[in-house]
PDB file of C-alpha atoms in Angstrom:
ATOM      1  CA  UNK P   1      19.680 -35.116 -28.807  1.00  0.00           C
ATOM      2  CA  UNK P   2      21.394 -32.243 -27.051  1.00  0.00           C
ATOM      3  CA  UNK P   3      23.586 -30.189 -29.338  1.00  0.00           C
ATOM      4  CA  UNK P   4      27.113 -29.845 -27.956  1.00  0.00           C
ATOM      5  CA  UNK P   5      28.140 -26.321 -26.998  1.00  0.00           C
ATOM      6  CA  UNK P   6      31.018 -26.224 -29.498  1.00  0.00           C
ATOM      7  CA  UNK P   7      28.661 -27.163 -32.350  1.00  0.00           C
ATOM      8  CA  UNK P   8      26.248 -24.386 -31.354  1.00  0.00           C
ATOM      9  CA  UNK P   9      29.077 -21.881 -31.116  1.00  0.00           C
ATOM     10  CA  UNK P  10      30.383 -22.817 -34.577  1.00  0.00           C
ATOM     11  CA  UNK P  11      26.877 -22.608 -36.030  1.00  0.00           C
ATOM     12  CA  UNK P  12      26.261 -19.216 -34.413  1.00  0.00           C
ATOM     13  CA  UNK P  13      29.636 -17.934 -35.616  1.00  0.00           C
ATOM     14  CA  UNK P  14      28.455 -18.542 -39.179  1.00  0.00           C
ATOM     15  CA  UNK P  15      25.123 -16.861 -38.438  1.00  0.00           C
ATOM     16  CA  UNK P  16      26.889 -13.883 -36.841  1.00  0.00           C
ATOM     17  CA  UNK P  17      28.975 -13.348 -39.977  1.00  0.00           C
ATOM     18  CA  UNK P  18      25.771 -13.014 -41.998  1.00  0.00           C
ATOM     19  CA  UNK P  19      24.218 -10.633 -39.447  1.00  0.00           C
ATOM     20  CA  UNK P  20      27.389  -8.565 -39.285  1.00  0.00           C
ATOM     21  CA  UNK P  21      27.318  -7.986 -43.022  1.00  0.00           C
ATOM     22  CA  UNK P  22      23.654  -7.024 -43.044  1.00  0.00           C
ATOM     23  CA  UNK P  23      22.724  -5.244 -39.822  1.00  0.00           C
ATOM     24  CA  UNK P  24      25.821  -5.013 -37.620  1.00  0.00           C
ATOM     25  CA  UNK P  25      25.999  -7.196 -34.540  1.00  0.00           C
ATOM     26  CA  UNK P  26      27.488  -7.921 -31.172  1.00  0.00           C
ATOM     27  CA  UNK P  27      26.848 -10.769 -28.767  1.00  0.00           C
ATOM     28  CA  UNK P  28      24.185 -10.234 -26.139  1.00  0.00           C
ATOM     29  CA  UNK P  29      22.943 -11.901 -22.982  1.00  0.00           C
ATOM     30  CA  UNK P  30      19.291 -11.019 -22.936  1.00  0.00           C
ATOM     31  CA  UNK P  31      16.144 -12.446 -24.459  1.00  0.00           C
ATOM     32  CA  UNK P  32      13.654 -10.403 -26.420  1.00  0.00           C
ATOM     33  CA  UNK P  33      10.373  -9.677 -24.715  1.00  0.00           C
ATOM     34  CA  UNK P  34       9.003  -7.474 -27.477  1.00  0.00           C
ATOM     35  CA  UNK P  35       5.569  -8.815 -28.425  1.00  0.00           C
ATOM     36  CA  UNK P  36       5.983  -7.505 -31.958  1.00  0.00           C
ATOM     37  CA  UNK P  37       8.720 -10.020 -32.749  1.00  0.00           C
ATOM     38  CA  UNK P  38       8.517 -12.070 -35.936  1.00  0.00           C
ATOM     39  CA  UNK P  39       9.253 -15.777 -35.442  1.00  0.00           C
ATOM     40  CA  UNK P  40      10.279 -17.934 -38.374  1.00  0.00           C
ATOM     41  CA  UNK P  41      10.522 -21.724 -38.298  1.00  0.00           C
ATOM     42  CA  UNK P  42      12.955 -23.519 -40.584  1.00  0.00           C
ATOM     43  CA  UNK P  43      12.097 -27.209 -40.427  1.00  0.00           C
ATOM     44  CA  UNK P  44      14.923 -29.697 -40.877  1.00  0.00           C
ATOM     45  CA  UNK P  45      15.320 -33.395 -41.555  1.00  0.00           C
ATOM     46  CA  UNK P  46      18.273 -35.352 -40.219  1.00  0.00           C
ATOM     47  CA  UNK P  47      20.253 -34.647 -37.068  1.00  0.00           C
ATOM     48  CA  UNK P  48      17.883 -31.878 -35.903  1.00  0.00           C
ATOM     49  CA  UNK P  49      14.227 -31.132 -36.524  1.00  0.00           C
ATOM     50  CA  UNK P  50      14.481 -27.385 -37.030  1.00  0.00           C
ATOM     51  CA  UNK P  51      15.333 -23.851 -35.997  1.00  0.00           C
ATOM     52  CA  UNK P  52      13.048 -21.033 -34.870  1.00  0.00           C
ATOM     53  CA  UNK P  53      14.522 -17.585 -35.449  1.00  0.00           C
ATOM     54  CA  UNK P  54      12.952 -14.571 -33.759  1.00  0.00           C
ATOM     55  CA  UNK P  55      13.544 -11.044 -34.998  1.00  0.00           C
ATOM     56  CA  UNK P  56      12.438  -7.627 -33.898  1.00  0.00           C
ATOM     57  CA  UNK P  57      10.519  -5.711 -36.583  1.00  0.00           C
ATOM     58  CA  UNK P  58      13.442  -3.265 -36.728  1.00  0.00           C
ATOM     59  CA  UNK P  59      15.820  -6.056 -37.761  1.00  0.00           C
ATOM     60  CA  UNK P  60      13.382  -7.208 -40.450  1.00  0.00           C
ATOM     61  CA  UNK P  61      13.014  -3.627 -41.726  1.00  0.00           C
ATOM     62  CA  UNK P  62      16.787  -3.183 -41.834  1.00  0.00           C
ATOM     63  CA  UNK P  63      17.173  -6.397 -43.822  1.00  0.00           C
ATOM     64  CA  UNK P  64      14.412  -5.406 -46.245  1.00  0.00           C
ATOM     65  CA  UNK P  65      16.020  -2.044 -46.941  1.00  0.00           C
ATOM     66  CA  UNK P  66      19.461  -3.649 -47.159  1.00  0.00           C
ATOM     67  CA  UNK P  67      18.290  -6.131 -49.780  1.00  0.00           C
ATOM     68  CA  UNK P  68      16.076  -3.712 -51.679  1.00  0.00           C
ATOM     69  CA  UNK P  69      17.364  -0.165 -51.171  1.00  0.00           C
ATOM     70  CA  UNK P  70      14.735   2.537 -51.451  1.00  0.00           C
ATOM     71  CA  UNK P  71      11.895   0.256 -50.464  1.00  0.00           C
ATOM     72  CA  UNK P  72       9.319   1.250 -47.835  1.00  0.00           C
ATOM     73  CA  UNK P  73       8.937  -1.961 -45.830  1.00  0.00           C
ATOM     74  CA  UNK P  74       5.332  -2.832 -44.976  1.00  0.00           C
ATOM     75  CA  UNK P  75       4.486  -5.696 -42.570  1.00  0.00           C
ATOM     76  CA  UNK P  76       4.272  -8.199 -45.432  1.00  0.00           C
ATOM     77  CA  UNK P  77       7.702  -7.225 -46.733  1.00  0.00           C
ATOM     78  CA  UNK P  78       9.097  -7.396 -43.189  1.00  0.00           C
ATOM     79  CA  UNK P  79       7.802 -10.946 -42.858  1.00  0.00           C
ATOM     80  CA  UNK P  80       9.420 -11.804 -46.177  1.00  0.00           C
ATOM     81  CA  UNK P  81      12.661 -10.241 -44.963  1.00  0.00           C
ATOM     82  CA  UNK P  82      12.528 -12.178 -41.705  1.00  0.00           C
ATOM     83  CA  UNK P  83      11.873 -15.405 -43.606  1.00  0.00           C
ATOM     84  CA  UNK P  84      14.772 -14.815 -45.947  1.00  0.00           C
ATOM     85  CA  UNK P  85      17.097 -13.868 -43.100  1.00  0.00           C
ATOM     86  CA  UNK P  86      16.165 -17.075 -41.244  1.00  0.00           C
ATOM     87  CA  UNK P  87      16.884 -18.998 -44.431  1.00  0.00           C
ATOM     88  CA  UNK P  88      20.288 -17.324 -44.841  1.00  0.00           C
ATOM     89  CA  UNK P  89      21.279 -17.733 -41.201  1.00  0.00           C
ATOM     90  CA  UNK P  90      20.381 -21.408 -41.161  1.00  0.00           C
ATOM     91  CA  UNK P  91      21.773 -22.221 -44.594  1.00  0.00           C
ATOM     92  CA  UNK P  92      25.098 -20.561 -43.922  1.00  0.00           C
ATOM     93  CA  UNK P  93      25.871 -22.904 -41.023  1.00  0.00           C
ATOM     94  CA  UNK P  94      24.822 -26.189 -42.604  1.00  0.00           C
ATOM     95  CA  UNK P  95      28.235 -27.156 -43.959  1.00  0.00           C
ATOM     96  CA  UNK P  96      29.822 -26.341 -40.593  1.00  0.00           C
ATOM     97  CA  UNK P  97      27.339 -28.648 -38.882  1.00  0.00           C
ATOM     98  CA  UNK P  98      27.827 -31.326 -41.554  1.00  0.00           C
ATOM     99  CA  UNK P  99      31.573 -31.288 -40.945  1.00  0.00           C
ATOM    100  CA  UNK P 100      30.759 -32.014 -37.297  1.00  0.00           C
ATOM    101  CA  UNK P 101      28.567 -34.977 -38.191  1.00  0.00           C
ATOM    102  CA  UNK P 102      25.237 -33.148 -38.054  1.00  0.00           C
ATOM    103  CA  UNK P 103      23.863 -33.558 -41.563  1.00  0.00           C
ATOM    104  CA  UNK P 104      20.615 -31.691 -42.244  1.00  0.00           C
ATOM    105  CA  UNK P 105      18.230 -30.958 -45.077  1.00  0.00           C
ATOM    106  CA  UNK P 106      16.185 -27.830 -44.501  1.00  0.00           C
ATOM    107  CA  UNK P 107      12.771 -26.804 -45.780  1.00  0.00           C
ATOM    108  CA  UNK P 108      11.461 -23.383 -46.812  1.00  0.00           C
ATOM    109  CA  UNK P 109      11.009 -20.974 -43.886  1.00  0.00           C
ATOM    110  CA  UNK P 110       7.543 -20.439 -42.489  1.00  0.00           C
ATOM    111  CA  UNK P 111       6.007 -18.052 -39.987  1.00  0.00           C
ATOM    112  CA  UNK P 112       6.168 -19.820 -36.631  1.00  0.00           C
ATOM    113  CA  UNK P 113       3.081 -20.382 -34.574  1.00  0.00           C
ATOM    114  CA  UNK P 114       5.507 -21.439 -31.845  1.00  0.00           C
ATOM    115  CA  UNK P 115       5.647 -24.046 -29.191  1.00  0.00           C
ATOM    116  CA  UNK P 116       8.155 -26.816 -29.903  1.00  0.00           C
ATOM    117  CA  UNK P 117      10.746 -27.369 -27.147  1.00  0.00           C
ATOM    118  CA  UNK P 118      14.354 -26.453 -27.795  1.00  0.00           C
ATOM    119  CA  UNK P 119      17.397 -24.523 -26.612  1.00  0.00           C
ATOM    120  CA  UNK P 120      17.305 -20.779 -27.287  1.00  0.00           C
ATOM    121  CA  UNK P 121      20.362 -18.650 -28.106  1.00  0.00           C
ATOM    122  CA  UNK P 122      20.345 -14.876 -28.486  1.00  0.00           C
ATOM    123  CA  UNK P 123      22.343 -12.459 -30.603  1.00  0.00           C
ATOM    124  CA  UNK P 124      21.929  -8.707 -30.167  1.00  0.00           C
ATOM    125  CA  UNK P 125      22.361  -6.475 -33.197  1.00  0.00           C
ATOM    126  CA  UNK P 126      22.687  -2.737 -33.458  1.00  0.00           C
ATOM    127  CA  UNK P 127      18.973  -2.460 -34.253  1.00  0.00           C
ATOM    128  CA  UNK P 128      17.394  -5.254 -32.236  1.00  0.00           C
ATOM    129  CA  UNK P 129      17.458  -8.825 -31.023  1.00  0.00           C
ATOM    130  CA  UNK P 130      17.786 -12.033 -33.029  1.00  0.00           C
ATOM    131  CA  UNK P 131      17.263 -15.328 -31.256  1.00  0.00           C
ATOM    132  CA  UNK P 132      17.274 -18.904 -32.468  1.00  0.00           C
ATOM    133  CA  UNK P 133      15.690 -21.931 -30.849  1.00  0.00           C
ATOM    134  CA  UNK P 134      17.304 -25.173 -31.967  1.00  0.00           C
ATOM    135  CA  UNK P 135      14.852 -28.060 -31.790  1.00  0.00           C
ATOM    136  CA  UNK P 136      16.362 -31.426 -30.964  1.00  0.00           C
TER     137      UNK P 136
ATOM    138  CA  UNK R   1      19.204  -6.863 -77.720  1.00  0.00           C
ATOM    139  CA  UNK R   2      18.923  -6.886 -73.927  1.00  0.00           C
ATOM    140  CA  UNK R   3      19.758 -10.138 -72.138  1.00  0.00           C
ATOM    141  CA  UNK R   4      16.659 -11.741 -70.628  1.00  0.00           C
ATOM    142  CA  UNK R   5      16.334 -13.414 -67.264  1.00  0.00           C
ATOM    143  CA  UNK R   6      14.098 -15.950 -65.548  1.00  0.00           C
ATOM    144  CA  UNK R   7      14.128 -15.575 -61.736  1.00  0.00           C
ATOM    145  CA  UNK R   8      13.085 -18.542 -59.582  1.00  0.00           C
ATOM    146  CA  UNK R   9      13.052 -17.963 -55.815  1.00  0.00           C
ATOM    147  CA  UNK R  10      10.373 -18.540 -53.192  1.00  0.00           C
ATOM    148  CA  UNK R  11      11.226 -15.241 -51.475  1.00  0.00           C
ATOM    149  CA  UNK R  12       9.328 -12.277 -52.887  1.00  0.00           C
ATOM    150  CA  UNK R  13      11.985 -10.048 -51.365  1.00  0.00           C
ATOM    151  CA  UNK R  14      14.841 -11.806 -53.178  1.00  0.00           C
ATOM    152  CA  UNK R  15      12.908 -11.691 -56.455  1.00  0.00           C
ATOM    153  CA  UNK R  16      12.481  -7.957 -55.868  1.00  0.00           C
ATOM    154  CA  UNK R  17      16.195  -7.588 -55.115  1.00  0.00           C
ATOM    155  CA  UNK R  18      17.176  -9.469 -58.262  1.00  0.00           C
ATOM    156  CA  UNK R  19      14.700  -7.527 -60.424  1.00  0.00           C
ATOM    157  CA  UNK R  20      16.156  -4.278 -59.068  1.00  0.00           C
ATOM    158  CA  UNK R  21      19.668  -5.488 -59.852  1.00  0.00           C
ATOM    159  CA  UNK R  22      18.786  -6.599 -63.382  1.00  0.00           C
ATOM    160  CA  UNK R  23      16.943  -3.331 -63.978  1.00  0.00           C
ATOM    161  CA  UNK R  24      20.148  -1.458 -63.093  1.00  0.00           C
ATOM    162  CA  UNK R  25      22.039  -3.724 -65.510  1.00  0.00           C
ATOM    163  CA  UNK R  26      19.445  -2.883 -68.193  1.00  0.00           C
ATOM    164  CA  UNK R  27      18.528  -6.573 -68.481  1.00  0.00           C
ATOM    165  CA  UNK R  28      14.922  -7.713 -68.832  1.00  0.00           C
ATOM    166  CA  UNK R  29      13.295 -10.121 -66.353  1.00  0.00           C
ATOM    167  CA  UNK R  30      10.844 -12.009 -68.575  1.00  0.00           C
ATOM    168  CA  UNK R  31       9.288 -14.181 -65.865  1.00  0.00           C
ATOM    169  CA  UNK R  32       9.556 -15.151 -62.226  1.00  0.00           C
ATOM    170  CA  UNK R  33       8.306 -18.012 -60.080  1.00  0.00           C
ATOM    171  CA  UNK R  34       8.390 -19.153 -56.465  1.00  0.00           C
ATOM    172  CA  UNK R  35       9.077 -22.834 -57.172  1.00  0.00           C
ATOM    173  CA  UNK R  36      11.068 -25.025 -59.533  1.00  0.00           C
ATOM    174  CA  UNK R  37       7.851 -26.730 -60.636  1.00  0.00           C
ATOM    175  CA  UNK R  38       7.358 -24.517 -63.681  1.00  0.00           C
ATOM    176  CA  UNK R  39      10.996 -23.940 -64.604  1.00  0.00           C
ATOM    177  CA  UNK R  40      11.086 -26.113 -67.721  1.00  0.00           C
ATOM    178  CA  UNK R  41       7.848 -24.685 -69.122  1.00  0.00           C
ATOM    179  CA  UNK R  42       8.915 -21.106 -68.387  1.00  0.00           C
ATOM    180  CA  UNK R  43      12.315 -21.694 -69.967  1.00  0.00           C
ATOM    181  CA  UNK R  44      10.791 -23.147 -73.112  1.00  0.00           C
ATOM    182  CA  UNK R  45       8.272 -20.310 -73.305  1.00  0.00           C
ATOM    183  CA  UNK R  46      10.804 -17.503 -72.906  1.00  0.00           C
ATOM    184  CA  UNK R  47      14.244 -18.943 -73.801  1.00  0.00           C
ATOM    185  CA  UNK R  48      15.972 -16.511 -71.412  1.00  0.00           C
ATOM    186  CA  UNK R  49      19.652 -15.639 -71.588  1.00  0.00           C
ATOM    187  CA  UNK R  50      19.986 -16.496 -67.883  1.00  0.00           C
ATOM    188  CA  UNK R  51      18.158 -18.450 -65.185  1.00  0.00           C
ATOM    189  CA  UNK R  52      18.693 -17.624 -61.503  1.00  0.00           C
ATOM    190  CA  UNK R  53      17.583 -20.404 -59.216  1.00  0.00           C
ATOM    191  CA  UNK R  54      17.182 -20.832 -55.468  1.00  0.00           C
ATOM    192  CA  UNK R  55      17.581 -24.326 -53.966  1.00  0.00           C
ATOM    193  CA  UNK R  56      15.240 -24.627 -50.979  1.00  0.00           C
ATOM    194  CA  UNK R  57      11.742 -23.915 -52.279  1.00  0.00           C
ATOM    195  CA  UNK R  58       8.256 -25.365 -51.901  1.00  0.00           C
ATOM    196  CA  UNK R  59       7.572 -27.985 -54.537  1.00  0.00           C
ATOM    197  CA  UNK R  60      10.470 -28.924 -56.775  1.00  0.00           C
ATOM    198  CA  UNK R  61      13.823 -27.886 -55.266  1.00  0.00           C
ATOM    199  CA  UNK R  62      16.393 -25.961 -57.256  1.00  0.00           C
ATOM    200  CA  UNK R  63      18.894 -28.794 -57.715  1.00  0.00           C
ATOM    201  CA  UNK R  64      16.245 -31.112 -59.169  1.00  0.00           C
ATOM    202  CA  UNK R  65      14.851 -28.345 -61.361  1.00  0.00           C
ATOM    203  CA  UNK R  66      18.311 -27.372 -62.647  1.00  0.00           C
ATOM    204  CA  UNK R  67      19.172 -30.988 -63.411  1.00  0.00           C
ATOM    205  CA  UNK R  68      15.966 -31.488 -65.398  1.00  0.00           C
ATOM    206  CA  UNK R  69      16.400 -28.193 -67.257  1.00  0.00           C
ATOM    207  CA  UNK R  70      20.026 -28.820 -68.188  1.00  0.00           C
ATOM    208  CA  UNK R  71      19.301 -32.367 -69.350  1.00  0.00           C
ATOM    209  CA  UNK R  72      16.656 -31.004 -71.715  1.00  0.00           C
ATOM    210  CA  UNK R  73      18.492 -27.776 -72.580  1.00  0.00           C
ATOM    211  CA  UNK R  74      22.256 -28.036 -71.995  1.00  0.00           C
ATOM    212  CA  UNK R  75      22.643 -24.582 -73.500  1.00  0.00           C
ATOM    213  CA  UNK R  76      20.784 -22.933 -70.597  1.00  0.00           C
ATOM    214  CA  UNK R  77      22.856 -20.550 -68.473  1.00  0.00           C
ATOM    215  CA  UNK R  78      21.960 -21.298 -64.848  1.00  0.00           C
ATOM    216  CA  UNK R  79      23.285 -19.522 -61.756  1.00  0.00           C
ATOM    217  CA  UNK R  80      22.218 -20.744 -58.334  1.00  0.00           C
ATOM    218  CA  UNK R  81      21.424 -18.017 -55.768  1.00  0.00           C
ATOM    219  CA  UNK R  82      21.110 -19.757 -52.431  1.00  0.00           C
ATOM    220  CA  UNK R  83      21.890 -19.643 -48.733  1.00  0.00           C
ATOM    221  CA  UNK R  84      23.047 -23.253 -48.587  1.00  0.00           C
ATOM    222  CA  UNK R  85      26.706 -23.899 -47.938  1.00  0.00           C
ATOM    223  CA  UNK R  86      26.320 -27.692 -48.021  1.00  0.00           C
ATOM    224  CA  UNK R  87      29.107 -29.208 -50.092  1.00  0.00           C
ATOM    225  CA  UNK R  88      26.867 -31.961 -51.463  1.00  0.00           C
ATOM    226  CA  UNK R  89      24.499 -29.347 -52.917  1.00  0.00           C
ATOM    227  CA  UNK R  90      27.362 -27.459 -54.547  1.00  0.00           C
ATOM    228  CA  UNK R  91      28.697 -30.682 -56.077  1.00  0.00           C
ATOM    229  CA  UNK R  92      25.214 -31.687 -57.271  1.00  0.00           C
ATOM    230  CA  UNK R  93      24.850 -28.308 -58.979  1.00  0.00           C
ATOM    231  CA  UNK R  94      28.256 -28.626 -60.644  1.00  0.00           C
ATOM    232  CA  UNK R  95      27.365 -32.103 -61.896  1.00  0.00           C
ATOM    233  CA  UNK R  96      24.086 -30.789 -63.296  1.00  0.00           C
ATOM    234  CA  UNK R  97      25.957 -28.187 -65.346  1.00  0.00           C
ATOM    235  CA  UNK R  98      25.190 -25.074 -63.316  1.00  0.00           C
ATOM    236  CA  UNK R  99      27.668 -22.316 -64.193  1.00  0.00           C
ATOM    237  CA  UNK R 100      27.960 -20.534 -60.846  1.00  0.00           C
ATOM    238  CA  UNK R 101      26.863 -20.889 -57.241  1.00  0.00           C
ATOM    239  CA  UNK R 102      26.209 -17.536 -55.537  1.00  0.00           C
ATOM    240  CA  UNK R 103      25.749 -17.380 -51.771  1.00  0.00           C
ATOM    241  CA  UNK R 104      23.123 -15.114 -50.220  1.00  0.00           C
ATOM    242  CA  UNK R 105      23.187 -12.413 -49.093  1.00  0.00           C
ATOM    243  CA  UNK R 106      24.079 -11.410 -52.621  1.00  0.00           C
ATOM    244  CA  UNK R 107      26.771  -8.784 -52.983  1.00  0.00           C
ATOM    245  CA  UNK R 108      25.405  -6.784 -55.928  1.00  0.00           C
ATOM    246  CA  UNK R 109      28.700  -5.982 -57.679  1.00  0.00           C
ATOM    247  CA  UNK R 110      29.873  -9.583 -57.430  1.00  0.00           C
ATOM    248  CA  UNK R 111      26.485 -10.924 -58.516  1.00  0.00           C
ATOM    249  CA  UNK R 112      26.460  -8.621 -61.559  1.00  0.00           C
ATOM    250  CA  UNK R 113      29.939  -9.812 -62.516  1.00  0.00           C
ATOM    251  CA  UNK R 114      28.867 -13.458 -62.247  1.00  0.00           C
ATOM    252  CA  UNK R 115      25.651 -12.914 -64.227  1.00  0.00           C
ATOM    253  CA  UNK R 116      27.529 -11.160 -67.045  1.00  0.00           C
ATOM    254  CA  UNK R 117      30.154 -13.901 -67.077  1.00  0.00           C
ATOM    255  CA  UNK R 118      27.504 -16.625 -67.279  1.00  0.00           C
ATOM    256  CA  UNK R 119      25.686 -15.010 -70.184  1.00  0.00           C
ATOM    257  CA  UNK R 120      28.904 -14.172 -72.046  1.00  0.00           C
ATOM    258  CA  UNK R 121      30.137 -17.725 -71.628  1.00  0.00           C
ATOM    259  CA  UNK R 122      26.936 -19.268 -72.943  1.00  0.00           C
ATOM    260  CA  UNK R 123      26.853 -16.813 -75.844  1.00  0.00           C
ATOM    261  CA  UNK R 124      30.427 -17.769 -76.752  1.00  0.00           C
ATOM    262  CA  UNK R 125      29.623 -21.496 -76.570  1.00  0.00           C
ATOM    263  CA  UNK R 126      26.522 -21.036 -78.738  1.00  0.00           C
ATOM    264  CA  UNK R 127      28.441 -19.141 -81.432  1.00  0.00           C
TER     265      UNK R 127
END
């Protein structure tokens, strides 16, 4: 199914509130081309089959140091930060989607090996790009 | 005696964040796990003052684990720490007997207040 624009906007509004509190954010119109990006898949059951979030390493580092001040984020910790951020961004919008008739159960985030078709939306933060692909 | 805590969350980063927070509170994290599968056994082994529990995890999810724990040990002080805003999950946690439902990202001062309240409340009920 195609997700109506107003549902996507409401979902992204919830995600943006999380990003704003953690890394600072503004809307953007470009797509990341950085090959170092970390992609996280959150599988879902119900109205949609999942979400793939893509973060620059800088975003993941910022989240890691936000959650655990004083830490020196290594690649493993950055992946953990990206996973947790994907979990937060998806989880925050679930009630909003449910109120619009899109009821979902999500699964633990996993590093994405990519590929499934979907619609991609991009949010630019002060330290790098976050994008989400919503799989219908 | 220091309050003791059992931390259950599949994110190593969140476990680290919570351990850092409890360290600042001078509380002792006695055990941690990445799934609800071992919650009952860990609780019975350590009898912690507080259990923090995520919902979406590999294996047994947090709502199921909390329900099983609180059926066996109604005295347990359980606080959910989760990203899920779904109303049905919140209601399921309330019905299970969970004391509080904290949304991630955790705001440390608020989380500390909730954790202290949960432990104080259970201590008062027990005495």
